[in-house]
Short mmCIF file of C-alpha atoms and ligand atoms in Angstrom, two decimals:
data_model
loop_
_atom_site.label_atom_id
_atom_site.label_comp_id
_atom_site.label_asym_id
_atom_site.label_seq_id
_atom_site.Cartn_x
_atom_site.Cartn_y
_atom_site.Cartn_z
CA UNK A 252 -16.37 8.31 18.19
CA UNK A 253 -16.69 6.92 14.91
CA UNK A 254 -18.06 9.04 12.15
CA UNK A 255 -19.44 8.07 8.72
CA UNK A 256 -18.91 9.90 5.67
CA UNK A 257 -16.58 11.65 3.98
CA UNK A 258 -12.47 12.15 5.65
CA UNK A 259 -11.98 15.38 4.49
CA UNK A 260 -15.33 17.00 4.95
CA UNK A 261 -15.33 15.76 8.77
CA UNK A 262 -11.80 16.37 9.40
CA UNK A 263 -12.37 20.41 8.42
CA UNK A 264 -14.77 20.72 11.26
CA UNK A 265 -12.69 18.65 14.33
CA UNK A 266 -11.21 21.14 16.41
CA UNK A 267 -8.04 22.48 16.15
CA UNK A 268 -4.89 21.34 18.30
CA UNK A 269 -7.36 18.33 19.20
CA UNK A 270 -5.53 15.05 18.19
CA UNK A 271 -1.73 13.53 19.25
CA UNK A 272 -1.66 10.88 16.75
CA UNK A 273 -3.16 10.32 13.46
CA UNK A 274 -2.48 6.90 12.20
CA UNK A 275 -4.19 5.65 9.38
CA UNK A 276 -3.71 3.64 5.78
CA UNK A 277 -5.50 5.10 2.99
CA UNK A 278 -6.46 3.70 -0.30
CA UNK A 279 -3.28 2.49 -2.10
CA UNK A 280 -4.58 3.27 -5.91
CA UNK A 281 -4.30 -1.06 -6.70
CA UNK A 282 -7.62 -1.28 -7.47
CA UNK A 283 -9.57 -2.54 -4.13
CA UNK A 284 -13.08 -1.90 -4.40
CA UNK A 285 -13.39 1.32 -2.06
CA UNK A 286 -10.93 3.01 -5.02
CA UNK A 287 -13.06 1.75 -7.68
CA UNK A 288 -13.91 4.96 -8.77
CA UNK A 289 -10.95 7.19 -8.24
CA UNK A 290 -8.74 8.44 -10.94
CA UNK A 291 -4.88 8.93 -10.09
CA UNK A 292 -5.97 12.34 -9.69
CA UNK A 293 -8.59 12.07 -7.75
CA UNK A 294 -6.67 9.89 -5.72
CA UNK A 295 -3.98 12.13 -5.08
CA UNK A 296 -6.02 15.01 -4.59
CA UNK A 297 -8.04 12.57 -1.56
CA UNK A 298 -4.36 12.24 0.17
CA UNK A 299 -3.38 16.03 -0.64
CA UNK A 300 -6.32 16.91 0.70
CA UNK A 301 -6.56 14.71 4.07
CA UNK A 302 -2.47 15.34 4.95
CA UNK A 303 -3.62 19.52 4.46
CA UNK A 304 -5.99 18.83 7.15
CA UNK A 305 -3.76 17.48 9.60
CA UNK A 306 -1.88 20.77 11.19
CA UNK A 307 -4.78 22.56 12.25
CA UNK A 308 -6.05 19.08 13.85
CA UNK A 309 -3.03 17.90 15.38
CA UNK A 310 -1.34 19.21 18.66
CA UNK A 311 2.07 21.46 18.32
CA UNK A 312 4.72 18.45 18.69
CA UNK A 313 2.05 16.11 16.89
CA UNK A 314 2.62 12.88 14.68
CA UNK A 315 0.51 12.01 11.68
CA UNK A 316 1.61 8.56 10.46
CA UNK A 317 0.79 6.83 7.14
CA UNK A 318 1.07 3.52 6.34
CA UNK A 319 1.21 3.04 2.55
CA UNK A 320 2.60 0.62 0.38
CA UNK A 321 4.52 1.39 -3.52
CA UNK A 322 2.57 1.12 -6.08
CA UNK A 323 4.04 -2.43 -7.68
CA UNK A 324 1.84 -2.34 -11.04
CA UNK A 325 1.55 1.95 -12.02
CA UNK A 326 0.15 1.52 -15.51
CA UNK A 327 2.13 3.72 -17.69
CA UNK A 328 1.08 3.85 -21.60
CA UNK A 329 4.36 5.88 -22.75
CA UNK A 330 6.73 3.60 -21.26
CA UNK A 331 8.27 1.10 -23.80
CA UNK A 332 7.10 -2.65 -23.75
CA UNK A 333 9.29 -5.00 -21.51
CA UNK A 334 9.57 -7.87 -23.93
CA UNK A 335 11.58 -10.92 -21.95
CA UNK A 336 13.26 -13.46 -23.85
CA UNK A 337 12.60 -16.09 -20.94
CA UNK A 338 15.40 -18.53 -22.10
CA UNK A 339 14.62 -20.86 -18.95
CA UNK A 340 11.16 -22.06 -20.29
CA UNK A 341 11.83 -22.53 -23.72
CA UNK A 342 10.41 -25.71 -24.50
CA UNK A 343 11.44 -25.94 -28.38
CA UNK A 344 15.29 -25.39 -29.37
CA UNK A 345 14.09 -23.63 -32.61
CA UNK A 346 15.71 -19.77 -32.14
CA UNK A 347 15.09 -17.06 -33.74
CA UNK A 348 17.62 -16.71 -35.91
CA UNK A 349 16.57 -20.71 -37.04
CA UNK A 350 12.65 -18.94 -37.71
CA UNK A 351 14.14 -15.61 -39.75
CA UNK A 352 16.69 -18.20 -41.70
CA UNK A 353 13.53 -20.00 -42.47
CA UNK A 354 11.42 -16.82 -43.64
CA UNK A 355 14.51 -16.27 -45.83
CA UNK A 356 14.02 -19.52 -47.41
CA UNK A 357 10.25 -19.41 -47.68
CA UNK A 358 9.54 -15.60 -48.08
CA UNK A 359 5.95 -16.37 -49.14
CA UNK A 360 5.23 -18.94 -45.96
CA UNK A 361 2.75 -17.62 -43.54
CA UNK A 362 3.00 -18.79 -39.89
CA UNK A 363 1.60 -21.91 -39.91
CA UNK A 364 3.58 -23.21 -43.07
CA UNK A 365 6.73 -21.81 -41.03
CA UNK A 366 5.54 -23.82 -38.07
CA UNK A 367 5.31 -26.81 -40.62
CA UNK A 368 8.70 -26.13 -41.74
CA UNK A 369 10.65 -25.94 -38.38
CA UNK A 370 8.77 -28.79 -36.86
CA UNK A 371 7.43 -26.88 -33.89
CA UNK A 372 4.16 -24.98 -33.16
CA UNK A 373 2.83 -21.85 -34.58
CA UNK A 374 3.06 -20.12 -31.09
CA UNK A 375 6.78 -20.82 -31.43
CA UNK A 376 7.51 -19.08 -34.17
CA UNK A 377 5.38 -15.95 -33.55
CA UNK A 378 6.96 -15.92 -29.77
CA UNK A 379 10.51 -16.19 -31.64
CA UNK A 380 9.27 -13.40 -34.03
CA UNK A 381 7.87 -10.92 -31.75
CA UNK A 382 9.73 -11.52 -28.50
CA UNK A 383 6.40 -10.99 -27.18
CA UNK A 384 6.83 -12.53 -23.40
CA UNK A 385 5.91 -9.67 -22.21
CA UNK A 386 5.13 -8.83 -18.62
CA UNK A 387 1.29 -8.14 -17.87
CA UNK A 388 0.47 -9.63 -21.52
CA UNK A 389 1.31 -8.37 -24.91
CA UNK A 390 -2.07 -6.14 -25.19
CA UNK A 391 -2.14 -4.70 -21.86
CA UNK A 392 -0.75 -1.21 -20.59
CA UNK A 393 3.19 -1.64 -19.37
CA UNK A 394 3.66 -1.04 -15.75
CA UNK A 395 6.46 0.37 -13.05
CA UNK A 396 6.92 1.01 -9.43
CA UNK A 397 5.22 4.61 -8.37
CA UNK A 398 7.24 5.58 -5.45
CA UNK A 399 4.69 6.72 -3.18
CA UNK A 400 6.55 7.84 -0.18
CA UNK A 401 8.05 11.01 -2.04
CA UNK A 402 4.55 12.27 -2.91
CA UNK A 403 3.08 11.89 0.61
CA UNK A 404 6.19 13.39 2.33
CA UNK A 405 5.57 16.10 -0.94
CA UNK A 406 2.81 16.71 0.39
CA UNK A 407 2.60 16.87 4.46
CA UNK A 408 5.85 19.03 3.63
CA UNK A 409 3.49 21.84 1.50
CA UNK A 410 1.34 21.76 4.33
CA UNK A 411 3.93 22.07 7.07
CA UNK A 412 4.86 18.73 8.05
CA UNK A 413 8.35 17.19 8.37
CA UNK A 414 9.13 13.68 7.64
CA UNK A 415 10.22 12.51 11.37
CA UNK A 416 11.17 9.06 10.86
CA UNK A 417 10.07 5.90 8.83
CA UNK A 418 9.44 2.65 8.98
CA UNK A 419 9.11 -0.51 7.27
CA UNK A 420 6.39 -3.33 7.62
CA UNK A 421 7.71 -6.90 6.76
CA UNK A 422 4.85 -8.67 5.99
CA UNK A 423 4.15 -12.00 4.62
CA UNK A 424 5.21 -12.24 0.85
CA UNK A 425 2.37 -11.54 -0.91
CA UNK A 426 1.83 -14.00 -4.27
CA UNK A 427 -1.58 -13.10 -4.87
CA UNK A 428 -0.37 -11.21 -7.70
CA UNK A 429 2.04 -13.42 -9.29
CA UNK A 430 1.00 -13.39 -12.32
CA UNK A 431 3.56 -11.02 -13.32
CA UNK A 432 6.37 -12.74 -11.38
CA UNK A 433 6.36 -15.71 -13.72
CA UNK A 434 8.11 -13.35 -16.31
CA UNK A 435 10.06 -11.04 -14.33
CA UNK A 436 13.21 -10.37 -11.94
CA UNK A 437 11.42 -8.42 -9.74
CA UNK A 438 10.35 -9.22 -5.65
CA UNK A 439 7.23 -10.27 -4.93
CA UNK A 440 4.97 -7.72 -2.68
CA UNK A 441 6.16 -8.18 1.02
CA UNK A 442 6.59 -5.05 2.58
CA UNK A 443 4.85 -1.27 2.73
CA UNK A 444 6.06 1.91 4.63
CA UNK A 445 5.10 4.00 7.82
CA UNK A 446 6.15 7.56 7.42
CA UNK A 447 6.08 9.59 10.40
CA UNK A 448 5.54 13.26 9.99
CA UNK A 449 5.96 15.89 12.35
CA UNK A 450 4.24 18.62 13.29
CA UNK A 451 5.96 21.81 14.25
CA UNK A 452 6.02 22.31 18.50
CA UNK A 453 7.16 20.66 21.90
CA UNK A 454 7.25 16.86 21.43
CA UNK A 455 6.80 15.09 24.89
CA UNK A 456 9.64 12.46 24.80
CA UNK A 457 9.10 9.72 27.46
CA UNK A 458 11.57 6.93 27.48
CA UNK A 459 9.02 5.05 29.77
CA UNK A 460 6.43 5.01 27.01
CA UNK A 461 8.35 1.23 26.08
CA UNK A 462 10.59 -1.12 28.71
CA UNK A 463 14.11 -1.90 27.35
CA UNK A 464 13.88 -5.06 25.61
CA UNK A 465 10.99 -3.27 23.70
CA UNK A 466 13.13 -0.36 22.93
CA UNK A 467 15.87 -3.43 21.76
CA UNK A 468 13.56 -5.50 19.91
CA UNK A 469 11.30 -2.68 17.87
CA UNK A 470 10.88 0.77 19.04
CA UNK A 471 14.14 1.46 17.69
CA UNK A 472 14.49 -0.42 15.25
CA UNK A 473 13.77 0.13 11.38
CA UNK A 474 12.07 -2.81 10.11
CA UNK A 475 9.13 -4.83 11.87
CA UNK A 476 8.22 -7.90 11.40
CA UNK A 477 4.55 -8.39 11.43
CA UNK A 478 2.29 -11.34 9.75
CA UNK A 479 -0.35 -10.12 7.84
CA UNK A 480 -3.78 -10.38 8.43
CA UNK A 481 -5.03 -13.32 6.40
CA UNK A 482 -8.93 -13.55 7.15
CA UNK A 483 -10.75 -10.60 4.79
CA UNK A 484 -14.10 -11.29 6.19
CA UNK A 485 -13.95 -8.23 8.13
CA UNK A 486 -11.96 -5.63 5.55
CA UNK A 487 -10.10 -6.40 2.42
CA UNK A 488 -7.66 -4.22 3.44
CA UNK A 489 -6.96 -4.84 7.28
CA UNK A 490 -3.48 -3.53 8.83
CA UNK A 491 -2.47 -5.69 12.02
CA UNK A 492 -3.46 -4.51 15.32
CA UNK A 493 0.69 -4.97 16.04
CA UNK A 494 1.32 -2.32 13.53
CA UNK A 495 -1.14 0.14 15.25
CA UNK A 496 -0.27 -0.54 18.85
CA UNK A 497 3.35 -0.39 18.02
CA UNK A 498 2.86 3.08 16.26
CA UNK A 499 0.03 4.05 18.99
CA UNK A 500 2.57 3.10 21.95
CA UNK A 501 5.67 4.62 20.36
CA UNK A 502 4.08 8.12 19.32
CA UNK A 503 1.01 8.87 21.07
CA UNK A 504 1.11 9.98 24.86
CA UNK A 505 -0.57 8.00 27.46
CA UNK A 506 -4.46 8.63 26.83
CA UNK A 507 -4.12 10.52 24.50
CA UNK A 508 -6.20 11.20 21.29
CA UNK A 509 -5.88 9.09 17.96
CA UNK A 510 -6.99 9.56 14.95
CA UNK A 511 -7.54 7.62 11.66
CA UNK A 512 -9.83 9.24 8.96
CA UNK A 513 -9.80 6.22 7.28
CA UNK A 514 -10.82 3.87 9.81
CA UNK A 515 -11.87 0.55 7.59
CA UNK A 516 -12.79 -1.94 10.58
CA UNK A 517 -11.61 -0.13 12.82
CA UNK A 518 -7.99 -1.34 13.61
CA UNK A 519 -6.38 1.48 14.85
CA UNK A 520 -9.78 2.52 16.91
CA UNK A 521 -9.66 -0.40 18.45
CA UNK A 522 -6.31 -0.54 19.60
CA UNK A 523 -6.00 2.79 21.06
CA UNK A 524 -9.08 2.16 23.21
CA UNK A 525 -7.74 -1.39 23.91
CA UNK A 526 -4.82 1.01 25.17
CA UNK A 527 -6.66 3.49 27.31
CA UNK A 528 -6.93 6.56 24.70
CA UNK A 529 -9.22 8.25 23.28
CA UNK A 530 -10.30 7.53 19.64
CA UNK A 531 -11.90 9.68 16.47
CA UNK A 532 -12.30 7.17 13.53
CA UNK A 533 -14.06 8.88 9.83
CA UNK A 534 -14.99 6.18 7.12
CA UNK A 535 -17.56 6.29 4.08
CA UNK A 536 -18.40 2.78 4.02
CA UNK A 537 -21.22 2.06 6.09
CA UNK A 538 -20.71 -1.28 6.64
CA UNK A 539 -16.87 -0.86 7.58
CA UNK A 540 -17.88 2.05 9.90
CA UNK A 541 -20.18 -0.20 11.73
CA UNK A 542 -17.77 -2.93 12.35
CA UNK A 543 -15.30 -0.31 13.24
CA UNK A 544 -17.87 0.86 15.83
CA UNK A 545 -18.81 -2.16 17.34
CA UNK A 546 -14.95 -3.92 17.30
CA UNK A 547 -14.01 -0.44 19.08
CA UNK A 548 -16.92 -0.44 21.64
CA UNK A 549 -16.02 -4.17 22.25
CA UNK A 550 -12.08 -3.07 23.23
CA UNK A 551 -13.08 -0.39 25.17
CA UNK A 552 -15.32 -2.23 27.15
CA UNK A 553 -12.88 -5.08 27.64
CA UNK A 554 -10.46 -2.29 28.74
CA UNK A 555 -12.41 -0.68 31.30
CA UNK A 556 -12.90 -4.15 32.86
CA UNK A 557 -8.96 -4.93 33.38
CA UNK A 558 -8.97 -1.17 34.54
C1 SAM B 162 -6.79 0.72 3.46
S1 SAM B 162 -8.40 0.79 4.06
C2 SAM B 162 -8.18 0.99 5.80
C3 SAM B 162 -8.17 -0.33 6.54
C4 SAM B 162 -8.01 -0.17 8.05
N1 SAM B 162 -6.69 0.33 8.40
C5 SAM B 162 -8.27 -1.50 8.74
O1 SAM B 162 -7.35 -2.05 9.38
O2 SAM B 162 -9.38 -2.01 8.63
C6 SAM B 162 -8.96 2.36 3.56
C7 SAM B 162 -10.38 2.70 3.98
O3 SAM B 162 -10.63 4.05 3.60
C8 SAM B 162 -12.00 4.16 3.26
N2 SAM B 162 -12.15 5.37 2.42
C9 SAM B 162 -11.82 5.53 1.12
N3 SAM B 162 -12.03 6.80 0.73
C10 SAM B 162 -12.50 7.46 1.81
C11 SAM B 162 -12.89 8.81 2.04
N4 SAM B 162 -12.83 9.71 1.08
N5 SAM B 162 -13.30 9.14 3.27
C12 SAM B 162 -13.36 8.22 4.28
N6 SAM B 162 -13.01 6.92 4.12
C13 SAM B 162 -12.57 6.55 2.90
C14 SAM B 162 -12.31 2.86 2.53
O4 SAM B 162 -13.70 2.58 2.56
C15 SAM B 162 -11.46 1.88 3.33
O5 SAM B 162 -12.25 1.26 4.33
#
């Protein structure tokens, strides 16, 4: 079933104990369109809310998992500036003690007349004055990394959930955003979480659920290597279908029920019919919801075929 409308308001009437594995991505708070809208409050209060949900919903010996990425660019108006003196693409050898042993010289001189003096270009001598190469522009708010993972494990932990195990996604390295790598030491965006939560009760543990190269290759192991999805025709935001059936296959029991309350296009829908379980996906966009619908139909069908 895929529902439209709002995750919190549909997940407070499924019924309790009803669902083995919730898997889902939520907004990240980077500014897609879906989280046009949301403050950082309001945002945290939509993934406070949802993980609150989830231990009425999910069976004793449950898994909710969230995949959610750092947040790279967290604008942060107290932090100082981050002025970089990038020495590497200095084009003119004037420095800046050369532009303040000028000013000492010329008190009166305004920019330009420095400029004149030094022989190089008014930019030159205001970058030498100000040290201004600073990341994300010289006007803008600064930014740091917002650790996201301790709020959501924060959270599920208030509402009686225990972080079981992690995960990272290796994706592909992300340069979309490069704008602020130009300037900076930092990585460029290439790889988001899974956090596994667990919910209080008897866990079935099958060692069957994956063969023994599989247990070699991933389901033990901490970091997978997954390509992103690089067509956005169908969601801006679209996790791989390897990421869902690895988490699907790993920690939801044969035919079993999964859940994602934000469904997008319905990846992890699709997969865990493509898999032979049952499905519950909740998503406000009406658009997304029907292409999660009809991409989920379409795997269950196909699935029922091979059956
Ligand atoms: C990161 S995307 C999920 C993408 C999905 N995993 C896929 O592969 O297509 C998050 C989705 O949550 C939806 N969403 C945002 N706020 C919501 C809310 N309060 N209730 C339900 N869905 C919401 C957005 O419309 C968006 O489609």
């Amino acid at each position: 079933m895929i529902i439209r409308g709002e995750a919190r308001e549909h997940l407070r009437r499924l019924p309790a104990a009803s669902v083995d594995l919730s898997f889902w991505s939520p907004p990240y708070y980077v500014g897609k369109s879906y989280e046009e809208d949301l403050t950082f409050e309001a945002w945290q209060d939509l993934l406070r809310e949802v993980i609150k949900e989830h231990p009425r919903i999910l069976k004793p010996g449950g898994f909710l998992a969230v995949n959610i990425a750092d947040i790279l660019c967290f604008p942060d108006p107290s932090m100082p500036r981050f002025q970089a003196d990038n020495v590497s693409r200095k084009t003119s050898p004037i420095t800046r003690a050369d532009v303040l042993a000028a000013r000492t010289q010329h008190p009166d001189a305004n920019r330009h007349q420095l400029a004149e003096f030094l022989g190089c270009s008014e930019q030159t001598v205001q970058r030498r004055l100000e040290g201004n190469n600073a990341r994300g522009g010289k006007h803008n708010t600064p930014t740091r990394v917002l650790l996201t993972g301790a709020l959501v494990a924060t959270w599920a932990q208030e509402a009686g959930m225990y972080l079981y195990d992690q995960r990272i996604w290796h994706k592909d390295p992300c340069w979309a955003n490069s704008r602020w790598h130009s300037n900076s030491y930092r990585a460029v965006d290439e790889f988001e979480h899974v956090y596994i939560f667990w919910t209080p009760g008897v866990t079935t543990y099958n060692r069957n659920r994956l063969t023994a190269s599989e247990w070699g290759e991933w389901g033990s192991r901490g970091v997978w290597n997954i390509p992103s999805v690089r067509r956005n025709n169908r969601h801006e935001a679209e996790f791989p279908e390897e990421l869902a059936r690895r988490v699907i296959r790993l920690f939801c029991p044969a035919g079993g029920m999964v859940l994602d309350p934000f469904v997008g296009s319905g990846t992890t829908t699709a997969v865990a019919a493509a898999l032979g379980c049952q499905w519950t996906g909740i998503e406000l966009d009406p658009m997304s919801a029907r292409i999660a619908e009809q991409r989920t139909s379409a795997a269950a069908e196909q699935c029922a075929l091979i059956a």
